[in-house]
CSV table of C-alpha atoms and ligand atoms in Angstrom, one decimal:
chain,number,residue,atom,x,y,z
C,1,UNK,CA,194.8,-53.6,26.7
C,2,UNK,CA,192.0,-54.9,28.8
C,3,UNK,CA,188.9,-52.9,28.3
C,4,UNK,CA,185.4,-52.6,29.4
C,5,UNK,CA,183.3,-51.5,26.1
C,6,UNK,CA,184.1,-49.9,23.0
C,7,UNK,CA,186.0,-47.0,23.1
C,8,UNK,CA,185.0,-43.4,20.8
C,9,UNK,CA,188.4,-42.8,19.1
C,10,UNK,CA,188.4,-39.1,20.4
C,11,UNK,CA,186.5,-37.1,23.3
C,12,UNK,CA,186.3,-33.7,24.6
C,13,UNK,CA,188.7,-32.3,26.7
C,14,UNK,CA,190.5,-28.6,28.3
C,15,UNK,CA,193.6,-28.2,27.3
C,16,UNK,CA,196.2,-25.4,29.2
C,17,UNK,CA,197.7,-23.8,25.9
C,18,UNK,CA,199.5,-21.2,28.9
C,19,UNK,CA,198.2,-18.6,31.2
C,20,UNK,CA,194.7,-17.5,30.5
C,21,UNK,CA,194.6,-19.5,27.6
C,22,UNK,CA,192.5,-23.0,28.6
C,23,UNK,CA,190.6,-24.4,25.6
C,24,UNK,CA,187.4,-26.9,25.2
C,25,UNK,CA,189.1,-28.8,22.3
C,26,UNK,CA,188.8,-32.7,20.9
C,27,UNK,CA,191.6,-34.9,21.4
C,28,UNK,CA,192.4,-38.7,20.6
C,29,UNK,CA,191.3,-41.0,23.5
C,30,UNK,CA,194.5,-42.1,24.9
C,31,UNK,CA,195.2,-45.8,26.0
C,32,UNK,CA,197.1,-47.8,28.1
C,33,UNK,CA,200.1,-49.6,28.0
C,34,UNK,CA,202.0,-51.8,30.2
C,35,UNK,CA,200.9,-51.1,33.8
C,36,UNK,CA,198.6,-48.2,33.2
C,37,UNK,CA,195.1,-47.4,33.9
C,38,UNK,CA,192.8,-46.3,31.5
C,39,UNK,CA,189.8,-44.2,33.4
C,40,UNK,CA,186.6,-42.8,32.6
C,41,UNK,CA,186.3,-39.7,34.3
C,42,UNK,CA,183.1,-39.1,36.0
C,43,UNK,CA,184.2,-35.6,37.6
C,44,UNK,CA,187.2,-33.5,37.9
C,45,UNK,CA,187.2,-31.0,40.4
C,46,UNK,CA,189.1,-27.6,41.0
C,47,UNK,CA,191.2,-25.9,43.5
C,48,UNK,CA,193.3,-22.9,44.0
C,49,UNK,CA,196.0,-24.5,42.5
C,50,UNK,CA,194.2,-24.8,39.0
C,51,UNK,CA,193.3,-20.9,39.2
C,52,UNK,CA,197.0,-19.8,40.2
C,53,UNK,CA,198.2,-22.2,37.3
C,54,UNK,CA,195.5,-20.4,35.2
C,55,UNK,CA,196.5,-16.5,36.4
C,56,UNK,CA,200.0,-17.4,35.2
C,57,UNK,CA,201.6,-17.3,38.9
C,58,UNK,CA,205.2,-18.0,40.1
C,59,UNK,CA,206.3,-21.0,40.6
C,60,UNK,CA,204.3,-22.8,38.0
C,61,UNK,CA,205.3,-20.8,34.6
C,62,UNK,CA,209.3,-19.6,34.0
C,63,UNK,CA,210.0,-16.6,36.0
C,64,UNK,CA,212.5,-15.0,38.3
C,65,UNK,CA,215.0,-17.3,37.3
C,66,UNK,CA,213.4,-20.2,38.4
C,67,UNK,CA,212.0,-22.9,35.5
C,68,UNK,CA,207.9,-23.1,35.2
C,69,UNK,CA,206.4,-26.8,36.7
C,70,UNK,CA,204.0,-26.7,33.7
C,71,UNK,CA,204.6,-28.6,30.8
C,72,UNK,CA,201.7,-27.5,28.1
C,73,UNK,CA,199.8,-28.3,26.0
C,74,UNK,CA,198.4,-30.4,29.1
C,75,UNK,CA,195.2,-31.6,30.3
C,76,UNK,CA,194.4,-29.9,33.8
C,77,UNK,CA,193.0,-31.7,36.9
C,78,UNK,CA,194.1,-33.3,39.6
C,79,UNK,CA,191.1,-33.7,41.7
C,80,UNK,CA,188.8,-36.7,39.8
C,81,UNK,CA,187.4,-39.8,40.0
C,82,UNK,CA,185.8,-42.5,37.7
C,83,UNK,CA,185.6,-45.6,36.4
C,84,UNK,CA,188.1,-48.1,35.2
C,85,UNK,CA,187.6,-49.0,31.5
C,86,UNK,CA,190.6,-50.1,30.4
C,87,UNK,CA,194.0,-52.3,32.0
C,88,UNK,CA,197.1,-53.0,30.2
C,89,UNK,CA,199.3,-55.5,30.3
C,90,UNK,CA,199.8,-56.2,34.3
C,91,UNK,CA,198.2,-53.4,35.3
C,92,UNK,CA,195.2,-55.3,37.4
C,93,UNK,CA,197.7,-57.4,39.6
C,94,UNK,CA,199.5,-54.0,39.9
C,95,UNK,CA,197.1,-51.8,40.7
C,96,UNK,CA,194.5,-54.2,43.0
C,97,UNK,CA,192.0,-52.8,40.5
C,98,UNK,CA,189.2,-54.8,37.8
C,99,UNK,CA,187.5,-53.3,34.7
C,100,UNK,CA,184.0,-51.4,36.0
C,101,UNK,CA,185.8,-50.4,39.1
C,102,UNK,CA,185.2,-46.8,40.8
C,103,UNK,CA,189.0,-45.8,40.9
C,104,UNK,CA,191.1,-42.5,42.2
C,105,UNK,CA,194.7,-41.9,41.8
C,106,UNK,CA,196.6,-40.3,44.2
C,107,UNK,CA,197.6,-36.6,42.4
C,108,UNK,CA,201.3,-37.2,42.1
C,109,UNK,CA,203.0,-39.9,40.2
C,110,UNK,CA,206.4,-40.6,41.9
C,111,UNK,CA,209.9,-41.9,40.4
C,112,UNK,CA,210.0,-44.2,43.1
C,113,UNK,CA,213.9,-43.9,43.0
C,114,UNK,CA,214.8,-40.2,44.5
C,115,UNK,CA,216.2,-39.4,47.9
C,116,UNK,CA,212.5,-38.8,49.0
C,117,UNK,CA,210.5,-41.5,46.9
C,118,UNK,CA,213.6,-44.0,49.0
C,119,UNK,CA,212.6,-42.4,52.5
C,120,UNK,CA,209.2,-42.7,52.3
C,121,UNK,CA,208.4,-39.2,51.5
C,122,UNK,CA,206.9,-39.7,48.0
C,123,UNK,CA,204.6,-36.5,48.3
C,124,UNK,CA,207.9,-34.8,47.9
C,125,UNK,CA,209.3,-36.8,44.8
C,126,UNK,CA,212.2,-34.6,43.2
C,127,UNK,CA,211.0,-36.0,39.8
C,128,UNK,CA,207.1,-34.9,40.4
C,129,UNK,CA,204.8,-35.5,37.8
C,130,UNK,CA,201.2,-33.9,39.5
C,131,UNK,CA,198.4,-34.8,37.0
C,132,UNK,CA,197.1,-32.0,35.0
C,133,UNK,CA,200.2,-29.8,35.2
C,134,UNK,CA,202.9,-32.3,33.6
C,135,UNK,CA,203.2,-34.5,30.1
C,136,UNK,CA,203.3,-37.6,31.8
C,137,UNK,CA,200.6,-37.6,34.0
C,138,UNK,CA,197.3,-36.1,31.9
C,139,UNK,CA,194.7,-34.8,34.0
C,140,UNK,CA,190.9,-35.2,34.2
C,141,UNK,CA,189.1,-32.4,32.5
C,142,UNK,CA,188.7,-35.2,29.7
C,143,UNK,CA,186.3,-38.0,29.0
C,144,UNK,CA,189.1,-40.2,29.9
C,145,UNK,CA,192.6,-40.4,31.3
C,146,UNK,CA,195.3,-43.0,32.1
C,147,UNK,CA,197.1,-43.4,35.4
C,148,UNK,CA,200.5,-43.9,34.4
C,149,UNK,CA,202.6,-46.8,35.7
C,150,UNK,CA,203.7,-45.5,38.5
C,151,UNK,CA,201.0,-43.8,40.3
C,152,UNK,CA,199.0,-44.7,43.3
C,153,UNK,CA,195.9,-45.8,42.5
C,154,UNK,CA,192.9,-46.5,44.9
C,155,UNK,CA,189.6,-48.4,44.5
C,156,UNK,CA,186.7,-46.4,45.9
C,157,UNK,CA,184.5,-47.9,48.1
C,158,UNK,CA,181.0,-48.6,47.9
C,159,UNK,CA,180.5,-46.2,51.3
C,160,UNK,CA,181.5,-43.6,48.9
C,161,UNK,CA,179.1,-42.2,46.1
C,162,UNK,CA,180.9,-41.7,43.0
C,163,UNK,CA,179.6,-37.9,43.0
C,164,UNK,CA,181.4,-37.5,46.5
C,165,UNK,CA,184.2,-39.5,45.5
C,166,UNK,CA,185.7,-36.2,43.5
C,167,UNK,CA,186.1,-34.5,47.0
C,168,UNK,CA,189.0,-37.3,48.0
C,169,UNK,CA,191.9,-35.7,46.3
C,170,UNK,CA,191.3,-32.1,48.6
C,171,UNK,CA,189.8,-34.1,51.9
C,172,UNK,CA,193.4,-36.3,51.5
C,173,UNK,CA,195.2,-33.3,51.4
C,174,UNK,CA,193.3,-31.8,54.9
C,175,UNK,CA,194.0,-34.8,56.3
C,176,UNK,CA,197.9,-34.6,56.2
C,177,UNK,CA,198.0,-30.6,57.3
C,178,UNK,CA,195.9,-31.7,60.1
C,179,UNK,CA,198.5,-34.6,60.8
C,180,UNK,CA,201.4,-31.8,60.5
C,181,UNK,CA,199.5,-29.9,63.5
C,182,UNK,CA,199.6,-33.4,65.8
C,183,UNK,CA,196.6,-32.3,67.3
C,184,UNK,CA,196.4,-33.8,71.2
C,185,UNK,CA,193.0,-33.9,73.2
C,186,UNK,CA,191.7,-31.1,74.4
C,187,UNK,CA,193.6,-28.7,72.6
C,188,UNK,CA,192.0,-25.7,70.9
C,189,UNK,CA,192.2,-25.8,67.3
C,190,UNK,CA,191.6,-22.8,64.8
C,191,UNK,CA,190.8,-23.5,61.1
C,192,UNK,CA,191.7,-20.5,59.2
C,193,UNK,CA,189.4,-20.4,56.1
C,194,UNK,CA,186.7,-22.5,55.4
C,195,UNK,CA,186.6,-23.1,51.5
C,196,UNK,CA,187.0,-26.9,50.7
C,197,UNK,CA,190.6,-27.8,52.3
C,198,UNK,CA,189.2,-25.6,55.5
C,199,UNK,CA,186.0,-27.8,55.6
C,200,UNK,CA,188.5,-30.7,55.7
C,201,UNK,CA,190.7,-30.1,57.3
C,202,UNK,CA,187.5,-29.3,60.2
C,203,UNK,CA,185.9,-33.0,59.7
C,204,UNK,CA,189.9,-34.2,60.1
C,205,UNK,CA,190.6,-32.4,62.9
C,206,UNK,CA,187.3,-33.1,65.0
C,207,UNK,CA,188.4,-36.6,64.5
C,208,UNK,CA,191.5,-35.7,67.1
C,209,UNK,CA,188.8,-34.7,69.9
C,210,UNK,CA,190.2,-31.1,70.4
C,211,UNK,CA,188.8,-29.4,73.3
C,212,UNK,CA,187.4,-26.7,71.3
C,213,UNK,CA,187.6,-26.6,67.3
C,214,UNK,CA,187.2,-23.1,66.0
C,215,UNK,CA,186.9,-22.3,62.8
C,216,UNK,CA,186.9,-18.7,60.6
C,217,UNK,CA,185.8,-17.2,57.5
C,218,UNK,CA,184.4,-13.8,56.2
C,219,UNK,CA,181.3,-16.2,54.5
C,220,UNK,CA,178.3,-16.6,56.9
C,221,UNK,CA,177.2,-19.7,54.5
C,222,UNK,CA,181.1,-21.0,54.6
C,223,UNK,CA,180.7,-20.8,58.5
C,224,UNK,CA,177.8,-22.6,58.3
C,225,UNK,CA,178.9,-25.6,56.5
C,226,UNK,CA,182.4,-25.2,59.1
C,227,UNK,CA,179.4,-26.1,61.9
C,228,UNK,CA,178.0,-28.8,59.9
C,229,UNK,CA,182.1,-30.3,59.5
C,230,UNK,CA,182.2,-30.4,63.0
C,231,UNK,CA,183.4,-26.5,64.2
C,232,UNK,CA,182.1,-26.1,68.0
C,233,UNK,CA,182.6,-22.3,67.4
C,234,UNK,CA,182.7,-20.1,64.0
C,235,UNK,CA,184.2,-16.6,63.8
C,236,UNK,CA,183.8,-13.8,61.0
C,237,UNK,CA,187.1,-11.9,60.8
C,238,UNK,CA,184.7,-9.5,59.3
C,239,UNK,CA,182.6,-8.9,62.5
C,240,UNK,CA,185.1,-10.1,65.7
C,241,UNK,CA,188.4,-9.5,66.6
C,242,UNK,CA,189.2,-13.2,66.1
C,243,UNK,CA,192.5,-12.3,68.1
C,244,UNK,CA,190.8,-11.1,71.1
C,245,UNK,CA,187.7,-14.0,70.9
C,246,UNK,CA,190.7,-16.9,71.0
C,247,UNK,CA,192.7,-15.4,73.5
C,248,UNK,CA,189.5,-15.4,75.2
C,249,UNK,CA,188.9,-18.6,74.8
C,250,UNK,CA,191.9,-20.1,76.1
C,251,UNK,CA,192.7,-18.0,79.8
C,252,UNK,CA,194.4,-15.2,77.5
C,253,UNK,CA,197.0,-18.1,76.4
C,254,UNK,CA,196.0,-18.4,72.8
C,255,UNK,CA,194.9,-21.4,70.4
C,256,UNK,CA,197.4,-24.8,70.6
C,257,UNK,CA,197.2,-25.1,67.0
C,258,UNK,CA,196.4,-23.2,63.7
C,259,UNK,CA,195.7,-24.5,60.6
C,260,UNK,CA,195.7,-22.1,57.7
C,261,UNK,CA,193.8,-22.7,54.8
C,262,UNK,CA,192.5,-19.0,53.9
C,263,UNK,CA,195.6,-18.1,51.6
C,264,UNK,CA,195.0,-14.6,53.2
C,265,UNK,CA,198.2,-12.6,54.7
C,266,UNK,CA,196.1,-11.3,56.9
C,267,UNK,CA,194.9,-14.9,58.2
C,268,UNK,CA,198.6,-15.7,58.7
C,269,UNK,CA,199.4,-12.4,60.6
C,270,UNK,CA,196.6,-13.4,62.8
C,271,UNK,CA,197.3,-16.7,63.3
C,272,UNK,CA,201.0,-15.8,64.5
C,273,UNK,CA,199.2,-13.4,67.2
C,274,UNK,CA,196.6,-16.1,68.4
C,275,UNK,CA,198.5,-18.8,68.6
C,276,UNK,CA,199.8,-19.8,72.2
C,277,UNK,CA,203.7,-19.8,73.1
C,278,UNK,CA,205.5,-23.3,71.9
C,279,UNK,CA,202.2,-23.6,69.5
C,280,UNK,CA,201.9,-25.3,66.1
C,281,UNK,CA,201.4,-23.3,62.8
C,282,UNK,CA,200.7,-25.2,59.7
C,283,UNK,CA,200.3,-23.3,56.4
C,284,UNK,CA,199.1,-25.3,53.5
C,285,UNK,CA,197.2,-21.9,51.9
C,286,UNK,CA,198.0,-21.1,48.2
C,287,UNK,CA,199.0,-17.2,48.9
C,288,UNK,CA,198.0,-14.7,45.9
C,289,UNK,CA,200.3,-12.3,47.6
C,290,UNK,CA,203.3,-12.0,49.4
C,291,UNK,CA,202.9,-12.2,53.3
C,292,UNK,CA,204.4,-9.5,55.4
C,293,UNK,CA,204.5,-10.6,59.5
C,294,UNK,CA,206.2,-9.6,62.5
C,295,UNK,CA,208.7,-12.8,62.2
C,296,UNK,CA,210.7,-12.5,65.5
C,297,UNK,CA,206.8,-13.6,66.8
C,298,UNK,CA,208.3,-17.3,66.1
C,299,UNK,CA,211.5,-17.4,67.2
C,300,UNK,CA,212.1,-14.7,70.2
C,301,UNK,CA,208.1,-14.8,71.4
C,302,UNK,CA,207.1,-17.6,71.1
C,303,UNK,CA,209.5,-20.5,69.8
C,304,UNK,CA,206.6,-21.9,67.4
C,305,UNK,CA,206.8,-25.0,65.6
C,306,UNK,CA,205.7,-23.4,61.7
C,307,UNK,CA,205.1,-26.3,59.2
C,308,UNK,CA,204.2,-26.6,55.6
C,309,UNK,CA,202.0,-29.3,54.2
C,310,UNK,CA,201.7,-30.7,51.1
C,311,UNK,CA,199.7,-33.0,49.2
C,312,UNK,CA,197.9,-36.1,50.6
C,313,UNK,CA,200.5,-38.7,51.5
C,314,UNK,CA,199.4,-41.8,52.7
C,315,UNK,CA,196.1,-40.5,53.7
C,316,UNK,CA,193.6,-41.6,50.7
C,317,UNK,CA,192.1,-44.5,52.6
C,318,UNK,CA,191.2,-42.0,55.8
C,319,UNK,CA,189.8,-39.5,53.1
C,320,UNK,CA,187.7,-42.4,51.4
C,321,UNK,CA,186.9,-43.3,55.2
C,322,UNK,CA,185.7,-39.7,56.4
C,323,UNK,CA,183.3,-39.5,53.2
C,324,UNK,CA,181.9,-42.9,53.6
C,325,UNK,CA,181.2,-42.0,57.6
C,326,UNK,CA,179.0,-39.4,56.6
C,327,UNK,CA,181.2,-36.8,58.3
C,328,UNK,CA,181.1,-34.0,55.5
C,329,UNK,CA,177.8,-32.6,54.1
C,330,UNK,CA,178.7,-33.1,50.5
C,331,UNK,CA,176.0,-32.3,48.8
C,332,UNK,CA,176.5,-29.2,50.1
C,333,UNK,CA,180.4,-29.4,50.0
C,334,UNK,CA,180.2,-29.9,45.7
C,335,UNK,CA,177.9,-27.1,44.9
C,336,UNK,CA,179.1,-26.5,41.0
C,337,UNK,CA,178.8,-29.6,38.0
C,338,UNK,CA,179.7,-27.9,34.8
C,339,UNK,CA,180.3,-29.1,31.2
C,340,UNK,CA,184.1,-28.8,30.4
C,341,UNK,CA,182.9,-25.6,28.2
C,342,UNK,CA,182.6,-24.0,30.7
C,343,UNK,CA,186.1,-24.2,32.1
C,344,UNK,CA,186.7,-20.1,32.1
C,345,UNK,CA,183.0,-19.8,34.5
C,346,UNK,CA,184.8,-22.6,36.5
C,347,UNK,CA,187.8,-20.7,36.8
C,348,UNK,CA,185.9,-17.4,37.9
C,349,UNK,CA,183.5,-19.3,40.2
C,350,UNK,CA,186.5,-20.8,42.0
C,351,UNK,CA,188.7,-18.1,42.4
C,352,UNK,CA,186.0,-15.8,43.5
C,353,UNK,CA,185.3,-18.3,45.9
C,354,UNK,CA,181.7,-16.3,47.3
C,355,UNK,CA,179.0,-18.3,45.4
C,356,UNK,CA,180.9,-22.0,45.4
C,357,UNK,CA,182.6,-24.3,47.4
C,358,UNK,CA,184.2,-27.3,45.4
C,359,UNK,CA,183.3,-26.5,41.6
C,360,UNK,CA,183.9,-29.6,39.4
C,361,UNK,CA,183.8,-30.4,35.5
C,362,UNK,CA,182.0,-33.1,34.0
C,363,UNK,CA,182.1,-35.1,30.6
C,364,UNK,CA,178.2,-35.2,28.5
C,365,UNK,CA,176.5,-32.5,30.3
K,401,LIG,ZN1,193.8,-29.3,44.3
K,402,LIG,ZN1,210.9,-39.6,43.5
């Protein structure tokens, strides 16, 4: 291995033992091998995903029949960047990447070989490995981590500030819901929920030139920031009918498309009711609860187009773009920096989602 300086032979780190069990613990520094990365982690952020991985929620622990995704003991985070300290053996030519580099990696690693990694639909790799659930793809709440071998790896540009360059992973996955939703001009666009894939999804979406971007939240501070994104108009679910205001809006037809990002049921009950016949519905929301809706809404009223969206395929380079243009208030955007002891306050701040937008982790504070 290539490497920058001299490396400690262990750093701190968190380490998911299991549901509600995430420890601040030492661990050897890894390094890497043949085609590998070897990072030092400036910032790792957290999402929605981390704190339903955290509660012990379906889908990513054993349950109902269906296997857990998790693989622990495994370091979390999937949102990061940093700096490249260390290439192995082919790795630079691989990779496009040089020692001292300010580096991302896309969150999945893919096989490269499945039906979906073949047709172009990696995001969707049957083999996933999404860094800081699985063994083979480590995450970032660490001093360092190593992209495996197969991962997509991207060099940050100088545009981009490394503090702002954690926001990538979460603006990359906006990015894609908001290509699900095939935005044309002039429509009127409604961005359920404004916590950080909201606020994304708003800077992506203005980039379309809808005719009127909308955006809602019960926050008067998260409605706010939704201005500074780029929202022409902010609701409060809390205050308005948001129903009634759309339909308003648009001649009593409803909104062209809705993005949801709140994870609310109610947000996707209203967003089935404001939503215009032959409209587009894209969830990408991480639900704490079951949603219960009138369902014939999408088929016998109003012959909707409903998509999921997930992940950040191919959009990376747009994110890295839409940061370096100035087109988010970041500053603002990233309002926690904590020392990985503080993983459980990280945890709390992000699931109760009232005082902080993105929350992140940092090594040496
Ligand atoms: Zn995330
Ligand atoms: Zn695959």
């Amino acid at each position: 291995m290539e490497q920058l300086d001299h490396l400690p032979g262990s750093m701190e780190c968190v380490i998911c033992h299991g549901p509600h069990d995430y420890r601040h613990e030492e661990k050897a520094v890894p390094t890497a091998g043949p085609g590998e990365v070897l990072l030092k982690v400036h910032s790792a952020g957290l999402c929605a995903s981390d704190v339903a991985c955290y509660k012990g929620a379906f889908g990513y622990w054993p349950g109902d029949g269906m296997p857990g995704f998790v693989q622990p003991p495994v370091v979390p985070g999937h949102e990061f960047v940093g700096t490249v300290v260390g290439l192995g053996e082919g790795a630079a030519e691989k990779h496009g990447l040089a020692l001292g580099d300010t580096a991302v990696s896309e969150q999945i690693t893919p096989c490269w070989n499945c039906r979906f990694c073949n047709r172009g639909h990696y995001h969707m790799c049957q083999n996933t490995e999404i860094y800081g659930f699985r063994q083979l793809a480590q995450g970032a709440m660490a001093e360092y981590m190593v992209f495996p071998k197969n991962a997509i790896n991207h060099k940050v540009p100088e545009s981009v500030s490394i503090d702002h360059a954690v926001f990538i992973e979460p603006l990359a996955c906006a990015i894609h819901a908001v290509d699900r939703g095939n935005i044309q001009e002039g429509d009127t666009v409604v961005v359920a929920g404004c916590g950080p894939i909201g606020l994304g999804m708003i800077a992506a979406a203005k980039a379309k030139s809808p005719g009127l971007l909308v955006a809602t939240d019960l926050h008067e501070d998260r409605l706010d920031l939704a201005r500074a994104c780029g929202a022409d108009l902010t609701l409060n679910p809390g205050q308005v009918d948001v129903i009634d205001e759309v339909r308003d809006l648009t001649e009593g037809y409803g909104c062209d498309v809705f993005l949801e990002a709140s994870g609310h049921p109610a947000a996707v009950d209203q967003g089935l009711r404001m939503i215009r016949k032959l409209g587009t519905f894209v969830v990408f929301g991480v639900f704490k609860e079951k949603v219960t809706t009138e369902w014939s809404i999408i088929g016998d009223r109003k012959e909707l187009d409903v998509l999921g969206a997930h992940l950040g395929p191919n959009t990376y380079p747009r994110a890295m773009e839409l940061i370096g243009s100035g087109a988010l208030p970041m500053d603002r955007i990233i309002t926690h920096r904590l020392p990985f002891s503080q993983i459980d306050t990280a945890l709390d701040l992000t699931a109760g989602g009232a005082e902080s937008v993105k929350v992140t982790l940092a090594p040496g504070l």
